[in-house]
Amino acid sequence: MRIYLLRHAQSEGNKRGLFQGSLDFPLSEEGKLQAQRAGEFLKRFEFDLVVSSPQKRALQTARIVADILGLKLKVDERLREISYGVLEGKSHHEVENWSEYQKWLENPVKNPLQGVDPMDKLQERVESFLNEIPQWGKSVLAVTHGGIVRAIICTVGNLGMENLWRFSVSNVSLSLVELKRLNPPRGKIKFVNLPTAEV
């Protein structure tokens, strides 16, 4: 089973350099163009279904992509972004020198930040999502968020949530994991952070 992970296109929050998490920003104008380019790029793959986070930035991206691909779209709450607690609404520049923030980036399991989704609950959420995928087809495109893409990769690759922030996931980048078994869902990481909307 192949799960393609597409991070949403540029949102108004991304444009302003903000931590978004549970905040619900729509796509920027540039983001809408990125989503269209991503949809064209994704024509080279075969998918059984597009499934999306309900948050505006992901759902707008998914609708544009699903329309281009002529596929059905399913919305799944489990693909919502991590809640970033005290970071939400702040810019990356504002917090880059916080020692608590730097410790959290190093190991979010050992050094939790106030109000951020606990890593064990995050793992439970993505495992629940992954275990259900075989009911939907052999090749699924999930349109979601940077934190969730990383969490799925860490789960499938059995890397541990302490490594959540060890790799980059850009707007409209594509990652691919292959599920080999379920309960717990484990498999192979095929690629991460492939650009889909280069001009």
Short mmCIF file of C-alpha atoms in Angstrom, two decimals:
data_model
loop_
_atom_site.label_atom_id
_atom_site.label_comp_id
_atom_site.label_asym_id
_atom_site.label_seq_id
_atom_site.Cartn_x
_atom_site.Cartn_y
_atom_site.Cartn_z
CA MET A 1 0.00 0.00 0.00
CA ARG A 2 1.39 3.34 -1.06
CA ILE A 3 0.61 6.55 0.81
CA TYR A 4 1.66 9.72 -0.96
CA LEU A 5 1.87 12.66 1.44
CA LEU A 6 1.36 16.14 -0.01
CA ARG A 7 1.90 19.11 2.27
CA HIS A 8 -0.59 21.91 1.58
CA ALA A 9 0.34 24.88 -0.63
CA GLN A 10 1.43 28.25 0.76
CA SER A 11 -1.14 29.69 3.17
CA GLU A 12 -1.54 33.25 4.38
CA GLY A 13 0.07 32.07 7.63
CA ASN A 14 3.07 30.61 5.76
CA LYS A 15 3.41 33.87 3.85
CA ARG A 16 3.67 35.74 7.17
CA GLY A 17 6.11 33.18 8.62
CA LEU A 18 3.75 32.12 11.42
CA PHE A 19 3.30 28.92 13.39
CA GLN A 20 -0.21 27.89 12.39
CA GLY A 21 -1.09 24.57 13.99
CA SER A 22 -4.80 24.68 14.80
CA LEU A 23 -5.16 28.22 13.36
CA ASP A 24 -7.15 28.04 10.14
CA PHE A 25 -5.55 30.19 7.44
CA PRO A 26 -6.67 29.92 3.79
CA LEU A 27 -4.27 29.62 0.85
CA SER A 28 -2.50 32.71 -0.44
CA GLU A 29 -2.82 33.61 -4.13
CA GLU A 30 0.62 32.08 -4.69
CA GLY A 31 -0.58 28.99 -2.82
CA LYS A 32 -3.50 28.54 -5.23
CA LEU A 33 -1.06 28.59 -8.15
CA GLN A 34 1.22 26.12 -6.36
CA ALA A 35 -1.72 23.74 -5.83
CA GLN A 36 -2.56 23.88 -9.54
CA ARG A 37 1.05 23.14 -10.50
CA ALA A 38 1.14 20.28 -7.98
CA GLY A 39 -2.04 18.82 -9.49
CA GLU A 40 -0.47 18.83 -12.95
CA PHE A 41 2.71 17.22 -11.58
CA LEU A 42 0.70 14.50 -9.82
CA LYS A 43 -0.90 13.32 -13.08
CA ARG A 44 2.14 11.04 -13.51
CA PHE A 45 1.01 8.93 -10.52
CA GLU A 46 -2.05 6.73 -10.02
CA PHE A 47 -4.23 7.21 -6.94
CA ASP A 48 -7.41 5.51 -5.77
CA LEU A 49 -8.48 8.41 -3.56
CA VAL A 50 -7.52 11.85 -2.26
CA VAL A 51 -7.96 12.30 1.50
CA SER A 52 -7.50 15.66 3.21
CA SER A 53 -7.24 17.44 6.52
CA PRO A 54 -10.35 19.58 7.14
CA GLN A 55 -8.29 22.75 7.69
CA LYS A 56 -8.68 25.39 4.97
CA ARG A 57 -5.09 25.42 3.72
CA ALA A 58 -5.09 21.64 3.17
CA LEU A 59 -8.69 21.30 1.98
CA GLN A 60 -8.32 24.09 -0.61
CA THR A 61 -5.14 22.40 -1.88
CA ALA A 62 -6.86 19.00 -1.99
CA ARG A 63 -9.90 20.31 -3.87
CA ILE A 64 -7.73 21.88 -6.57
CA VAL A 65 -5.61 18.71 -6.90
CA ALA A 66 -8.57 16.27 -6.82
CA ASP A 67 -10.36 18.32 -9.48
CA ILE A 68 -7.31 18.21 -11.79
CA LEU A 69 -6.92 14.46 -11.21
CA GLY A 70 -10.66 13.71 -11.48
CA LEU A 71 -10.68 11.90 -8.14
CA LYS A 72 -13.05 11.68 -5.19
CA LEU A 73 -12.08 13.63 -2.08
CA LYS A 74 -12.51 12.37 1.48
CA VAL A 75 -11.99 14.57 4.56
CA ASP A 76 -10.40 13.03 7.66
CA GLU A 77 -10.04 14.81 11.02
CA ARG A 78 -6.97 12.74 11.87
CA LEU A 79 -4.98 14.66 9.24
CA ARG A 80 -5.38 17.97 11.12
CA GLU A 81 -2.12 19.71 11.94
CA ILE A 82 -0.48 19.34 15.33
CA SER A 83 -1.67 22.00 17.77
CA TYR A 84 1.40 24.13 18.48
CA GLY A 85 0.19 25.59 21.77
CA VAL A 86 2.29 28.56 22.91
CA LEU A 87 3.86 28.87 19.43
CA GLU A 88 0.61 29.45 17.52
CA GLY A 89 0.33 32.86 15.90
CA LYS A 90 3.98 33.66 16.64
CA SER A 91 6.59 34.09 13.92
CA HIS A 92 9.59 31.79 13.64
CA HIS A 93 11.79 34.84 14.20
CA GLU A 94 10.07 35.56 17.53
CA VAL A 95 10.85 32.16 19.03
CA GLU A 96 14.10 31.07 17.36
CA ASN A 97 16.15 32.01 20.43
CA TRP A 98 13.84 30.49 23.07
CA SER A 99 15.82 27.77 24.83
CA GLU A 100 12.59 25.79 25.44
CA TYR A 101 11.81 25.90 21.72
CA GLN A 102 15.31 24.72 20.76
CA LYS A 103 15.06 21.83 23.25
CA TRP A 104 11.66 20.88 21.82
CA LEU A 105 13.11 20.78 18.30
CA GLU A 106 15.91 18.52 19.54
CA ASN A 107 13.50 16.09 21.21
CA PRO A 108 9.76 16.87 21.40
CA VAL A 109 9.10 13.67 23.39
CA LYS A 110 11.56 14.51 26.17
CA ASN A 111 11.02 18.30 26.09
CA PRO A 112 7.30 19.03 25.53
CA LEU A 113 6.15 22.62 25.00
CA GLN A 114 3.10 24.08 26.74
CA GLY A 115 -0.11 23.37 24.83
CA VAL A 116 1.53 21.34 22.05
CA ASP A 117 -0.15 18.02 21.25
CA PRO A 118 1.53 15.23 23.27
CA MET A 119 3.67 13.03 21.05
CA ASP A 120 2.07 9.77 22.25
CA LYS A 121 -1.40 11.08 21.33
CA LEU A 122 -0.06 12.23 17.95
CA GLN A 123 1.34 8.77 17.26
CA GLU A 124 -1.99 7.16 18.22
CA ARG A 125 -3.80 9.51 15.82
CA VAL A 126 -1.59 8.78 12.81
CA GLU A 127 -1.53 5.03 13.54
CA SER A 128 -5.34 5.01 13.59
CA PHE A 129 -5.36 6.77 10.20
CA LEU A 130 -2.74 4.45 8.68
CA ASN A 131 -4.44 1.27 9.87
CA GLU A 132 -7.62 2.29 8.00
CA ILE A 133 -5.99 3.03 4.64
CA PRO A 134 -6.24 -0.52 3.20
CA GLN A 135 -10.04 -0.06 3.11
CA TRP A 136 -9.62 2.85 0.68
CA GLY A 137 -7.28 1.42 -1.93
CA LYS A 138 -3.69 0.53 -2.74
CA SER A 139 -2.52 4.06 -3.57
CA VAL A 140 -3.83 7.01 -1.55
CA LEU A 141 -2.89 10.71 -1.75
CA ALA A 142 -3.11 12.38 1.68
CA VAL A 143 -3.12 16.20 1.65
CA THR A 144 -2.07 17.37 5.07
CA HIS A 145 0.42 19.46 7.07
CA GLY A 146 4.16 19.52 7.74
CA GLY A 147 3.87 18.13 11.26
CA ILE A 148 1.57 15.30 10.18
CA VAL A 149 3.73 14.35 7.17
CA ARG A 150 6.69 14.06 9.55
CA ALA A 151 4.65 12.10 12.12
CA ILE A 152 3.52 9.59 9.47
CA ILE A 153 7.09 9.17 8.21
CA CYS A 154 8.40 8.66 11.76
CA THR A 155 5.63 6.13 12.45
CA VAL A 156 5.93 4.07 9.26
CA GLY A 157 9.74 4.11 9.42
CA ASN A 158 9.70 3.35 13.17
CA LEU A 159 12.00 6.33 13.76
CA GLY A 160 10.34 7.51 16.97
CA MET A 161 8.60 10.87 17.48
CA GLU A 162 11.77 12.25 19.07
CA ASN A 163 13.04 12.61 15.48
CA LEU A 164 9.99 14.55 14.26
CA TRP A 165 11.92 17.70 13.36
CA ARG A 166 15.00 16.06 11.80
CA PHE A 167 13.95 16.61 8.17
CA SER A 168 12.32 19.27 5.98
CA VAL A 169 8.83 19.17 4.48
CA SER A 170 8.20 22.16 2.18
CA ASN A 171 4.87 23.50 0.91
CA VAL A 172 3.45 21.25 -1.85
CA SER A 173 6.30 18.77 -1.41
CA LEU A 174 5.51 15.10 -1.95
CA SER A 175 6.70 12.24 0.26
CA LEU A 176 5.98 8.54 -0.16
CA VAL A 177 5.74 5.71 2.35
CA GLU A 178 4.88 2.08 1.66
CA LEU A 179 2.94 0.17 4.30
CA LYS A 180 4.16 -3.41 4.71
CA ARG A 181 2.16 -4.32 7.82
CA LEU A 182 -0.47 -2.94 10.20
CA ASN A 183 -1.11 -2.74 13.95
CA PRO A 184 1.34 -1.11 14.31
CA PRO A 185 1.65 0.35 10.79
CA ARG A 186 5.22 -0.11 9.59
CA GLY A 187 6.96 -0.09 6.23
CA LYS A 188 9.43 1.78 4.05
CA ILE A 189 10.14 5.47 3.52
CA LYS A 190 10.59 5.77 -0.25
CA PHE A 191 11.25 9.52 -0.59
CA VAL A 192 10.71 12.76 1.33
CA ASN A 193 10.18 16.40 0.32
CA LEU A 194 10.06 16.02 -3.48
CA PRO A 195 9.13 19.41 -5.06
CA THR A 196 5.92 19.35 -7.14
CA ALA A 197 5.42 22.99 -8.06
CA GLU A 198 8.75 24.30 -9.32
CA VAL A 199 8.24 27.06 -11.87
#
